[in-house]
XYZ file of C-alpha atoms in Angstrom:
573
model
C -168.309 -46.938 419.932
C -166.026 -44.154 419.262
C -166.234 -42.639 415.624
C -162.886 -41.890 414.938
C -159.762 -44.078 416.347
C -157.528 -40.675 416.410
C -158.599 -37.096 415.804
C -155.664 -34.736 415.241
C -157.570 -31.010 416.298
C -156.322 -27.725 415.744
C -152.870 -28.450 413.905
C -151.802 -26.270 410.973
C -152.301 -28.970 407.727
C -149.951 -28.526 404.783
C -151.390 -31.382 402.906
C -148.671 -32.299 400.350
C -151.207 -31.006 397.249
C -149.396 -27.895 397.110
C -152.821 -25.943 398.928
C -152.397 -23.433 401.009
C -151.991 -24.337 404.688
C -154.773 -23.954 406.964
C -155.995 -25.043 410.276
C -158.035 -27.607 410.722
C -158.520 -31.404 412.451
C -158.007 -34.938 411.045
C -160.135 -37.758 411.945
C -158.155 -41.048 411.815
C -160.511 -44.480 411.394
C -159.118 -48.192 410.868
C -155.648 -46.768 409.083
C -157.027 -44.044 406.903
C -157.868 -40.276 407.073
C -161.867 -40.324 407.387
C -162.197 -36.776 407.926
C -160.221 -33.076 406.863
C -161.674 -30.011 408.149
C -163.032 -29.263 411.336
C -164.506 -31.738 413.556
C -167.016 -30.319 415.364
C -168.591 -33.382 418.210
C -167.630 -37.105 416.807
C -166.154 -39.289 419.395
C -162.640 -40.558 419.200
C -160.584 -43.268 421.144
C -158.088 -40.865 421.520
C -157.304 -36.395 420.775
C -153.918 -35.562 419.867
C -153.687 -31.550 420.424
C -151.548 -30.289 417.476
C -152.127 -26.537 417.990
C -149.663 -24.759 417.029
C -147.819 -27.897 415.380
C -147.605 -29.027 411.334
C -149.462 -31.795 410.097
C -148.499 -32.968 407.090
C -148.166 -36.394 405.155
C -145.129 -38.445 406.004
C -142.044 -38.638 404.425
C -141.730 -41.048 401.082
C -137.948 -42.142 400.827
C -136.956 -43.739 397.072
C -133.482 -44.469 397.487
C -132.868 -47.164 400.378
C -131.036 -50.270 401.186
C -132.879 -51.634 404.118
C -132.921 -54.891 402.211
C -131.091 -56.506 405.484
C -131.615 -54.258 408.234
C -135.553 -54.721 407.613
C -135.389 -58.373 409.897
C -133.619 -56.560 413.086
C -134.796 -53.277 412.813
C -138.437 -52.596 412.430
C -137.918 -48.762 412.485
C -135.425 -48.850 409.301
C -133.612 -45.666 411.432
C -132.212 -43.495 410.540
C -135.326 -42.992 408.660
C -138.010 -43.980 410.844
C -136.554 -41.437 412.897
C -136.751 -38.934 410.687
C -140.582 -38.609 409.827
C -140.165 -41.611 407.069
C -143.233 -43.210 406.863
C -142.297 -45.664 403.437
C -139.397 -46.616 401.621
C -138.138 -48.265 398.754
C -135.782 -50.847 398.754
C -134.071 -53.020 396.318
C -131.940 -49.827 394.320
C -129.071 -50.279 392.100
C -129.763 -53.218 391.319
C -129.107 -54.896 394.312
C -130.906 -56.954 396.187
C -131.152 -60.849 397.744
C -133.377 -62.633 395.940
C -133.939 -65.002 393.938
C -130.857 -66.418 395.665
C -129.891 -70.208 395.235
C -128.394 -71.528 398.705
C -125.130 -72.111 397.799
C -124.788 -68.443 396.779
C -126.444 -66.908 399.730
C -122.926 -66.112 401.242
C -121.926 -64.332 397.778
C -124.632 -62.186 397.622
C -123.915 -61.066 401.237
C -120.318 -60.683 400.067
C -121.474 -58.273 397.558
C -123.320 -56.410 399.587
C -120.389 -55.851 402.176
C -118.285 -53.272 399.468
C -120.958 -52.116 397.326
C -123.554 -51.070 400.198
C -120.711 -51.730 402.592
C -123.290 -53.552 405.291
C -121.152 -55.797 407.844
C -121.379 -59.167 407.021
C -121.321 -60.628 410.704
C -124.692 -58.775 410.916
C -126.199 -59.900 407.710
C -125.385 -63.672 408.746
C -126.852 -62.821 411.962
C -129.879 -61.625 411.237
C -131.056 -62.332 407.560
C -133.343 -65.815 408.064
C -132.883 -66.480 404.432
C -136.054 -68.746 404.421
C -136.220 -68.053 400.726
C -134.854 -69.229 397.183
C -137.533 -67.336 395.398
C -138.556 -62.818 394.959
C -142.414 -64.309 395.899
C -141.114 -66.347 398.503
C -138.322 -63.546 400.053
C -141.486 -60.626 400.234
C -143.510 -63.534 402.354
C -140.580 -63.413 404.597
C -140.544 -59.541 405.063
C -144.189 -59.508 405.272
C -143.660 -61.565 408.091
C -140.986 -59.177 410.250
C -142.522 -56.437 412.737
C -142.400 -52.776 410.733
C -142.524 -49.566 411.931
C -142.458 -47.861 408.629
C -144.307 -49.048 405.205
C -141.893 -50.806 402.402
C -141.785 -51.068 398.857
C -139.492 -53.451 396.650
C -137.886 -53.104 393.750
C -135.957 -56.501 391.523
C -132.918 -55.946 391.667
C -131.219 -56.598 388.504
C -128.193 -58.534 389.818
C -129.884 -61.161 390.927
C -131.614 -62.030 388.471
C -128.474 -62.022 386.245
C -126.898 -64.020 387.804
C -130.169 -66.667 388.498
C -130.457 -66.826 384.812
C -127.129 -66.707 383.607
C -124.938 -68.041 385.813
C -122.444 -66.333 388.754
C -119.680 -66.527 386.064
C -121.495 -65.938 383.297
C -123.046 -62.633 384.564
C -119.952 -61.642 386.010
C -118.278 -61.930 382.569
C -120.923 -60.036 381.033
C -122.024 -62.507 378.542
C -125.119 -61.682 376.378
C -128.368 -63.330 377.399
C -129.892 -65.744 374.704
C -133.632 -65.220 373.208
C -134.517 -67.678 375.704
C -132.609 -66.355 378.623
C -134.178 -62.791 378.305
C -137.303 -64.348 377.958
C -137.030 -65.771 381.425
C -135.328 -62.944 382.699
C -138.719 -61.382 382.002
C -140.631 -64.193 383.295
C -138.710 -63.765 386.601
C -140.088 -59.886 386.265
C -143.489 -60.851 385.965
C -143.433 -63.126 388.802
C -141.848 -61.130 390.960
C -144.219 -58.042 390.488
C -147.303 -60.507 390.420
C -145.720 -60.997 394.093
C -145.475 -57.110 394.673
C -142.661 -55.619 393.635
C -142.654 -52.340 392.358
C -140.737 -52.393 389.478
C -136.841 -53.047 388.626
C -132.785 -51.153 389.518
C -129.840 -51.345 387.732
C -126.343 -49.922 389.179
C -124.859 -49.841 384.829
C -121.418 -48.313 385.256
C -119.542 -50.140 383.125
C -118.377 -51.359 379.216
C -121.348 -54.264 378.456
C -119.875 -57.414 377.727
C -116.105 -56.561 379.234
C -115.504 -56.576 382.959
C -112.309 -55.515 382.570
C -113.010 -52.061 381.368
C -112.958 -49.155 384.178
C -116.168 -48.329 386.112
C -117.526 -45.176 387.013
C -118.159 -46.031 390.106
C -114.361 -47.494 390.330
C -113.841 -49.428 393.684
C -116.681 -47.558 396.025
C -119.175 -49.395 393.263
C -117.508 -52.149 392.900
C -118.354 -56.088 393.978
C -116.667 -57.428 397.068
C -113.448 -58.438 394.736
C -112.983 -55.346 393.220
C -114.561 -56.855 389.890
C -117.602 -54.942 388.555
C -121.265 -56.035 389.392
C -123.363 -58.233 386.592
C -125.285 -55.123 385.713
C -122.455 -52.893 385.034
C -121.371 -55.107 382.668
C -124.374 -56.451 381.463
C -125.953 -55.497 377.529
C -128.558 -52.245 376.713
C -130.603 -54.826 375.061
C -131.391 -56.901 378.629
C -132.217 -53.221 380.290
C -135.018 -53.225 377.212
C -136.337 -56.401 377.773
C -136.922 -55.277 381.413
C -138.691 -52.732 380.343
C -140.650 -54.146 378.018
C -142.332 -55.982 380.856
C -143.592 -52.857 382.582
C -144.365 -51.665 379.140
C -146.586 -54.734 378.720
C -148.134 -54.605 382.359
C -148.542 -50.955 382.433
C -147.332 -50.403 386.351
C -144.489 -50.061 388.309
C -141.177 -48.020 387.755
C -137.397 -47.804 386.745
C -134.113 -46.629 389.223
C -130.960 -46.228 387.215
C -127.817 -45.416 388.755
C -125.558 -44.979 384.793
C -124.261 -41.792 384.510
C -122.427 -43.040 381.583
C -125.535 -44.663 379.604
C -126.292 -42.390 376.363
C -129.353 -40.412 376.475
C -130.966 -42.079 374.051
C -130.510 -45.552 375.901
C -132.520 -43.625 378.730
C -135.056 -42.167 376.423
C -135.887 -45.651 375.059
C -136.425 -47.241 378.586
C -139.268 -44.319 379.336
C -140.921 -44.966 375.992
C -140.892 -48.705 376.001
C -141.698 -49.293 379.847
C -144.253 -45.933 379.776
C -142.696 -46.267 383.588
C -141.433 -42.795 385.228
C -137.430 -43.699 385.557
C -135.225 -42.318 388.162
C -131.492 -41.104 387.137
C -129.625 -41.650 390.304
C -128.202 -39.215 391.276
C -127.863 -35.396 390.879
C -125.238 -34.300 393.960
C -125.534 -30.954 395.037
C -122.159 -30.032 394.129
C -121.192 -26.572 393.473
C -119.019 -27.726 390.809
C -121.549 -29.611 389.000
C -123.924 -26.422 388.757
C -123.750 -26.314 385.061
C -123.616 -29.714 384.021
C -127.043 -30.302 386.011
C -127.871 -26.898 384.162
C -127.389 -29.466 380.928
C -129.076 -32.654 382.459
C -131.960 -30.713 384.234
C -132.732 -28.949 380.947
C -133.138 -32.634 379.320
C -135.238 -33.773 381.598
C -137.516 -30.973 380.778
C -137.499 -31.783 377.017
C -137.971 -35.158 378.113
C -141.198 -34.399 380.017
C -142.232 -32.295 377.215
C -142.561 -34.921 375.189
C -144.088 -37.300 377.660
C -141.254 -39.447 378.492
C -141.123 -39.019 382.159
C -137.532 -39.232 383.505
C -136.730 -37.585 387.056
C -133.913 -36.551 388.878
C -132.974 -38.140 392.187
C -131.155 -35.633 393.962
C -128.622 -35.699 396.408
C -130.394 -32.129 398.867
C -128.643 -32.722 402.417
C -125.396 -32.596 403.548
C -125.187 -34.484 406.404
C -121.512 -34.804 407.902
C -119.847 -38.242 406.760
C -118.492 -39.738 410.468
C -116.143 -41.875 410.210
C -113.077 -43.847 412.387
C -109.654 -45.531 410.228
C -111.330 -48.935 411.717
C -113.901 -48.630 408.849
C -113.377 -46.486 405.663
C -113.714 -47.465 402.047
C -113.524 -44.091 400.434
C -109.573 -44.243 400.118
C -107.581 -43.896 397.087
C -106.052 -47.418 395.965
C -102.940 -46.990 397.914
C -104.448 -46.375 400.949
C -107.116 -48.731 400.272
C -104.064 -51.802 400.435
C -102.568 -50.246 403.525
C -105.709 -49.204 405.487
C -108.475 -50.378 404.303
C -111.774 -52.395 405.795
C -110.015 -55.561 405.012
C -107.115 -54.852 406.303
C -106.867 -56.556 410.316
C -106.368 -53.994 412.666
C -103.426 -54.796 413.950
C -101.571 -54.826 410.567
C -103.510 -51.349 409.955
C -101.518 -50.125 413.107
C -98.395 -51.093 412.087
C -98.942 -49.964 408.681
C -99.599 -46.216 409.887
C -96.609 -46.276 411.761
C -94.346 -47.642 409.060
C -92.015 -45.172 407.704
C -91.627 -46.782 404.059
C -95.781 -47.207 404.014
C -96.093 -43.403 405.095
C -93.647 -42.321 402.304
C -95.754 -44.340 399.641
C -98.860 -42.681 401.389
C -97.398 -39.119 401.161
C -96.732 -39.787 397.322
C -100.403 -40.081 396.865
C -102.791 -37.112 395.928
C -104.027 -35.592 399.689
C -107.575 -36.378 398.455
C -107.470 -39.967 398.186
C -107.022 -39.896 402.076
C -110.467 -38.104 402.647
C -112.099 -37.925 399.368
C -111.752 -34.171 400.091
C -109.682 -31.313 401.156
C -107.685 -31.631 403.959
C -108.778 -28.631 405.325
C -112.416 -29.925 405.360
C -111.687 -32.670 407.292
C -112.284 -32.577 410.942
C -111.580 -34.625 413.990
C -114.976 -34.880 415.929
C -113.611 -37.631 418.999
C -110.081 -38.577 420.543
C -108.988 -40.863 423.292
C -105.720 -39.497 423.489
C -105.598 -36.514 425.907
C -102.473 -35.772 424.207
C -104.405 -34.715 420.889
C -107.727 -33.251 422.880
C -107.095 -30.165 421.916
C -107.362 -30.663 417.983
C -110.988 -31.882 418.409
C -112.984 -29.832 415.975
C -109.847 -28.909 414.054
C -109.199 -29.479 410.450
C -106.111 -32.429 409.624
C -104.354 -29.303 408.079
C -104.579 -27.197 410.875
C -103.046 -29.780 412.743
C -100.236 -30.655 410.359
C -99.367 -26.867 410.700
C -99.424 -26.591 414.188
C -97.425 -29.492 414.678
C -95.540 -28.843 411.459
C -95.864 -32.438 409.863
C -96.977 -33.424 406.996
C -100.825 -34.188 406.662
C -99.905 -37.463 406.370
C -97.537 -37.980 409.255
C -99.741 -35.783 411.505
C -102.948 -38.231 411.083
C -101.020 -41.138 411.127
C -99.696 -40.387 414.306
C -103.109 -39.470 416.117
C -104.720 -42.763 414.579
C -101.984 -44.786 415.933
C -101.767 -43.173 419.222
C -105.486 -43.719 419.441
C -105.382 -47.247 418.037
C -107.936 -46.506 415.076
C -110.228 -44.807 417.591
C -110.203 -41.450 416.237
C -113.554 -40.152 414.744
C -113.160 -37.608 411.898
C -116.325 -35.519 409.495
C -116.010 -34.880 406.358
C -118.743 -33.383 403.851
C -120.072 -35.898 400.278
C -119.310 -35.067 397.014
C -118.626 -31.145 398.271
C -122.093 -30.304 398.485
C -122.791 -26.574 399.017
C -125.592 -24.158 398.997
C -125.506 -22.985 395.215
C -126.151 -26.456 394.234
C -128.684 -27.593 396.604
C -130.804 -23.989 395.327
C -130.304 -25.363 391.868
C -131.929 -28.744 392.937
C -134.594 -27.164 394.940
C -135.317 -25.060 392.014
C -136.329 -27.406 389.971
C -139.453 -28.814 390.681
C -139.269 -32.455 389.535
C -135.999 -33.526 391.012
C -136.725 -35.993 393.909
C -135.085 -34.500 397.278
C -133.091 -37.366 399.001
C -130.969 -39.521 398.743
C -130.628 -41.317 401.830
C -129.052 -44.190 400.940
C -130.722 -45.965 404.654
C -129.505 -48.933 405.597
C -125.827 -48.666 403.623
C -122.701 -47.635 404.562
C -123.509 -48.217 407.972
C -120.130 -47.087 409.125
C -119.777 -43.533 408.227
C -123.270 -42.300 406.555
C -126.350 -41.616 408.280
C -128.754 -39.561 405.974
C -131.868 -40.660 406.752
C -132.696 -37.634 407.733
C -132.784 -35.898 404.373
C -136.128 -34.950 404.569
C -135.463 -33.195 408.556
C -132.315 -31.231 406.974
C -134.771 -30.052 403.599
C -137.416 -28.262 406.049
C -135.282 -27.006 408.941
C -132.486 -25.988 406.575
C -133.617 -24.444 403.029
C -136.867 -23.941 403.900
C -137.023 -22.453 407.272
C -133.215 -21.146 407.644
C -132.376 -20.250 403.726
C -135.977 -19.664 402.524
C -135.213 -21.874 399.037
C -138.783 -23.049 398.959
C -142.047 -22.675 400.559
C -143.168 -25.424 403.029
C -146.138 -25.892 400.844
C -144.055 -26.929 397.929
C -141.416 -28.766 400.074
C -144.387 -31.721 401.454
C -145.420 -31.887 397.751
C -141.769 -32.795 396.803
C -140.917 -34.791 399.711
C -144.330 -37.107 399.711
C -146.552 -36.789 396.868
C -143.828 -36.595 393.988
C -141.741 -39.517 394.966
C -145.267 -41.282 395.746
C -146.651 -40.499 391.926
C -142.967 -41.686 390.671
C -143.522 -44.838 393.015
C -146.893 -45.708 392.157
C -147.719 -45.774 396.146
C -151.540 -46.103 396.457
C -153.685 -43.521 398.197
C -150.260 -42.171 399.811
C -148.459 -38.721 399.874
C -150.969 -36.751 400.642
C -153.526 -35.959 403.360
C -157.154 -36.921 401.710
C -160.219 -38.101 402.883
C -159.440 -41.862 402.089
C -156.369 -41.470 401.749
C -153.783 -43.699 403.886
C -153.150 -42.007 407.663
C -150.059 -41.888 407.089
C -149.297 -38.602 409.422
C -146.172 -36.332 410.970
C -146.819 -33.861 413.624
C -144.055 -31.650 414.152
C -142.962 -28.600 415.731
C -141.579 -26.424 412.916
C -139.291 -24.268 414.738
C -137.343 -26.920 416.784
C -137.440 -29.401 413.571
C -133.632 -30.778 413.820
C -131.494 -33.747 413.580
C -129.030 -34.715 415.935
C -125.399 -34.974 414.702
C -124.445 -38.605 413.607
C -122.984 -40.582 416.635
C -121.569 -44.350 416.917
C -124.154 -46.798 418.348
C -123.380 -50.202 419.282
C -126.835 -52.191 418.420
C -126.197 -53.893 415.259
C -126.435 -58.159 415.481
C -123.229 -59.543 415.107
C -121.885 -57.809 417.724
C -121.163 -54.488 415.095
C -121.432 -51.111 415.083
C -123.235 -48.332 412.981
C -123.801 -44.139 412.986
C -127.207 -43.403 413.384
C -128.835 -39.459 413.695
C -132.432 -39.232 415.436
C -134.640 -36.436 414.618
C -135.919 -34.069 416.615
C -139.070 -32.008 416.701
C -141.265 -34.883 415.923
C -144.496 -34.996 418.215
C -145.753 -37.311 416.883
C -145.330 -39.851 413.236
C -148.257 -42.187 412.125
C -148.220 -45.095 409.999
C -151.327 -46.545 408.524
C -153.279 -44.439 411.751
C -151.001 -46.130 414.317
C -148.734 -43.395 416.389
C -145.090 -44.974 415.987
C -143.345 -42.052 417.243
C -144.294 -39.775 419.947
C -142.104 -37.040 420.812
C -139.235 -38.371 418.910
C -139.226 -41.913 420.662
C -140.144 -44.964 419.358
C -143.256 -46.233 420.891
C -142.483 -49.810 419.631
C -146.033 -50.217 417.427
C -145.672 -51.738 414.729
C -148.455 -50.541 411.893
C -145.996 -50.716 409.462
C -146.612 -52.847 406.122
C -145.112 -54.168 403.232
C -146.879 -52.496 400.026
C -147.211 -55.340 397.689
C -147.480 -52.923 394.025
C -147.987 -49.988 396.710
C -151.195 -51.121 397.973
C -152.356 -51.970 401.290
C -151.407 -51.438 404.451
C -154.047 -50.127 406.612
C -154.874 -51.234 410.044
């Protein structure tokens, strides 16, 4: 009998500890590392030659929405593609369970705007053999999975379980007894597994009709806010109370407008590291993260352990008029995702809609500059040659107005035309500020929402081949420690993160020099008969999830070692 399932010889280890690299072998035996070092003799079922090659621990993704795609797609891409090995799921508060039956078409509804998933493939492929949190983790533990998974409770749900659908919508104040169920519901669901508990709190507790942050991206299906913007700081404490009292498991916040000391409290009551979502890598924003990264480090100083999630890639946002919900209110009525195609058509080409749509600020087309956005695809041959030209460059050749000139190419191309434009006007400045500070959380990918138009699973791909090899921002050392053992320690992942004798074999073997991702492009696999942008990495030799190869030479080898990480434990073969 062989000695080792999988020995790894010769590869360059960066081990995710922050030690230097050095080269060595990796002995592999029923899902976990058994051996670091060299291996001189021992036996093995199979050698993997990684000379000249990085090993290093996979990829640990926080900030997913794979809550659906999880029971059609056992390689959660675009992040099993991109040297993922676990994710989280369940942020902002989102999330499918506990769901009654008569509002399992709601919470789909919901999760069509705020995650913007298409609801012909949720109703596809969601099995919804589940009322119950317990009961909806049996049914993922029972799905083929490429890549490990750990769940959050979404708040939402639970709101709205306890409370009511109007009730929660409304923003009504939980009883004594209500929160104490509320909590009860915790406590079952992470005596199930889950990892701890999201909120998306954007809004004015108790009044739904106040303005969100988020505003209509963020919004429920109807435009209304969700149950946890509106819901009251005292619920959030209760929550955290309950990790305070079990001593496990972790916070994700998205509420940008909550008051420090609101955020302060939830560290010191739950003990629980909590994740402020999210820190974009905006060149604007360099000295207001100057202000928020300097709290967190008072924070940590005095043991309250709060961490940014940052936004670190910049991958292009792809995008067609069929599907985009990024507009500004007036085109959002004229050309938005619920508007029928055909009626989109004629809208673009109305003259009295196109003067209402020139009367709006250029951004709210694009959520940028006009000049930033480019066309990428055409299937008019009479507007070929403006592929990889900006919409203003266009309006000036043809000397339109920005407006007009788009209008016309979408119409002539009957919503076919593919345009790229960069989030939240990420630039280098800011994603050197990010990088710079050691306890912001690279990401955010955002896998398995906004099918449509965002594909960043491969966050982690971008961090090395980008700021590390191209821009030299960090060492590669320190970049595996922030993309695998941090988010893991923040996580409470088990034995994960890092390569260590007995530590999961959770494994990528890459070649650092062609380490890439491919540009998004539109793929037509969803169920339901829908479509999605996907980007594949590249440079991957092989990936390895609980000692299982998954990927080898950046295909899918369809093995399925993946595992859902019940209070991130278990999981080996």
């Amino acid at each position: 009998m062989a000695e080792y399932d999988i020995v790894i010889r010769n590869g360059t280890i960066v081990d995710g500890a922050r030690n230097p690299r050095y080269r060595g072998d990796l002995g592999i035996r029923d899902g976990k590392i058994a051996r670091l070092g060299l291996i001189r003799g021992g036996t093995a079922e199979r050698e993997i030659d990684a000379t000249g090659l990085i090993v290093a621990p996979g990829f640990i993704d926080l900030h997913t929405h794979y809550d659906a795609q999880v029971f059609w797609d056992p390689y959660l891409t675009t992040s099993g593609w991109n040297g993922v090995t676990s994710v989280v799921v369940g942020n902002c508060g989102f999330g499918f369970a506990p769901t009654r039956e008569n509002l399992r078409q709601r919470a789909m509804e919901s999760m069509t705007k705020v995650e913007a998933i298409p609801m012909a493939t949720m109703q596809a492929a969601i099995p919804w053999d589940w009322e119950t949190y317990p009961e909806m983790l049996d049914s993922i533990d029972r799905v083929p999975k490429a890549v490990n998974l750990l769940p959050y409770v979404g708040l939402n749900p639970l709101l709205i379980w306890v409370l009511g659908l109007e009730d929660a919508k409304a923003g009504r104040k939980p009883s004594d007894a209500e929160h104490a169920e509320l909590a009860r519901l915790l406590h079952e669901a992470m005596d199930a597994g889950a990892c701890g508990w999201s909120s998306q709190t954007l809004g004015t507790p108790g009044d739904p009709g106040a303005p969100t942050l988020g505003g209509a991206a963020q919004s429920d299906f109807d435009g209304t806010p969700m149950p946890s913007d509106v819901m009251w700081p005292e619920t959030q404490l209760v929550m955290a109370q309950v990790l305070g009292e079990r001593g496990e498991g972790f916070i994700e916040l998205s509420g940008a407008g909550m008051g420090r000391e609101h955020w302060e409290k939830l560290a010191e009551i739950s003990g629980a590291p909590v994740i402020y979502q999210a820190l974009p890598a905006s060149d604007m924003m360099i000295e207001a993260h100057r202000d928020l990264l300097g709290w967190f480090d008072r924070c940590r100083e005095r043991g309250l352990r709060i961490y940014g999630q940052g936004i670190t890639q910049n991958p292009p946002l792809v995008f067609t008029f069929d599907y985009w919900d990024l507009w500004g209110p007036v085109w959002q009525e004229f050309a938005g995702p619920d508007v029928p195609s055909d009626v989109k058509l004629a809208n673009l080409a109305d003259p009295a809609v196109r003067e209402k749509l020139r009367a709006e600020p250029l951004k709210y087309m694009f959520i940028g500059a006009v000049d930033q956005a480019r066309v990428v695809s055409t299937e008019s041959a009479e507007y070929e040659a403006f592929v990889g030209r900006s919409v203003a460059e266009i309006a000036e050749a043809q000397g339109k107005h920005p407006v007009d000139a788009i209008c016309d190419l979408v119409v002539a191309d009957r919503l076919k035309t593919s345009f790229q434009l960069s989030q939240f006007d990420i630039g280098l400045d800011g994603i050197k500020q990010l990088i710079d500070n050691t306890y912001v959380i690279p990401g955010l990918s955002d896998g398995g929402a906004h099918l449509k138009y965002l594909a960043a699973g491969s966050y982690a791909t971008e961090y090395i081949s980008r700021y590390v090899r191209e821009h030299a921002f960090s060492t590669l050392e320190e970049a595996h420690w922030r993309l695998s053992a941090l988010p893991a320690f923040c996580a409470g992942f088990q034995d994960r993160g890092v390569l260590r004798e007995g530590a999961a074999a959770d494994v990528i073997v890459y070649d650092y020099e062609k380490l890439d991702y491919e540009f998004p492009n539109f793929r037509h696999d969803l169920p339901g008969d829908e479509y999605r942008i996907a980007s594949a990495g590249r440079g991957y030799r092989y990936v390895l999830v609980n000692g299982a190869v998954t990927i080898e030479d950046d295909k899918q080898t369809d093995v399925y070692s993946g595992a859902l990480l019940r209070g991130g434990r278990g999981g080996s073969n």
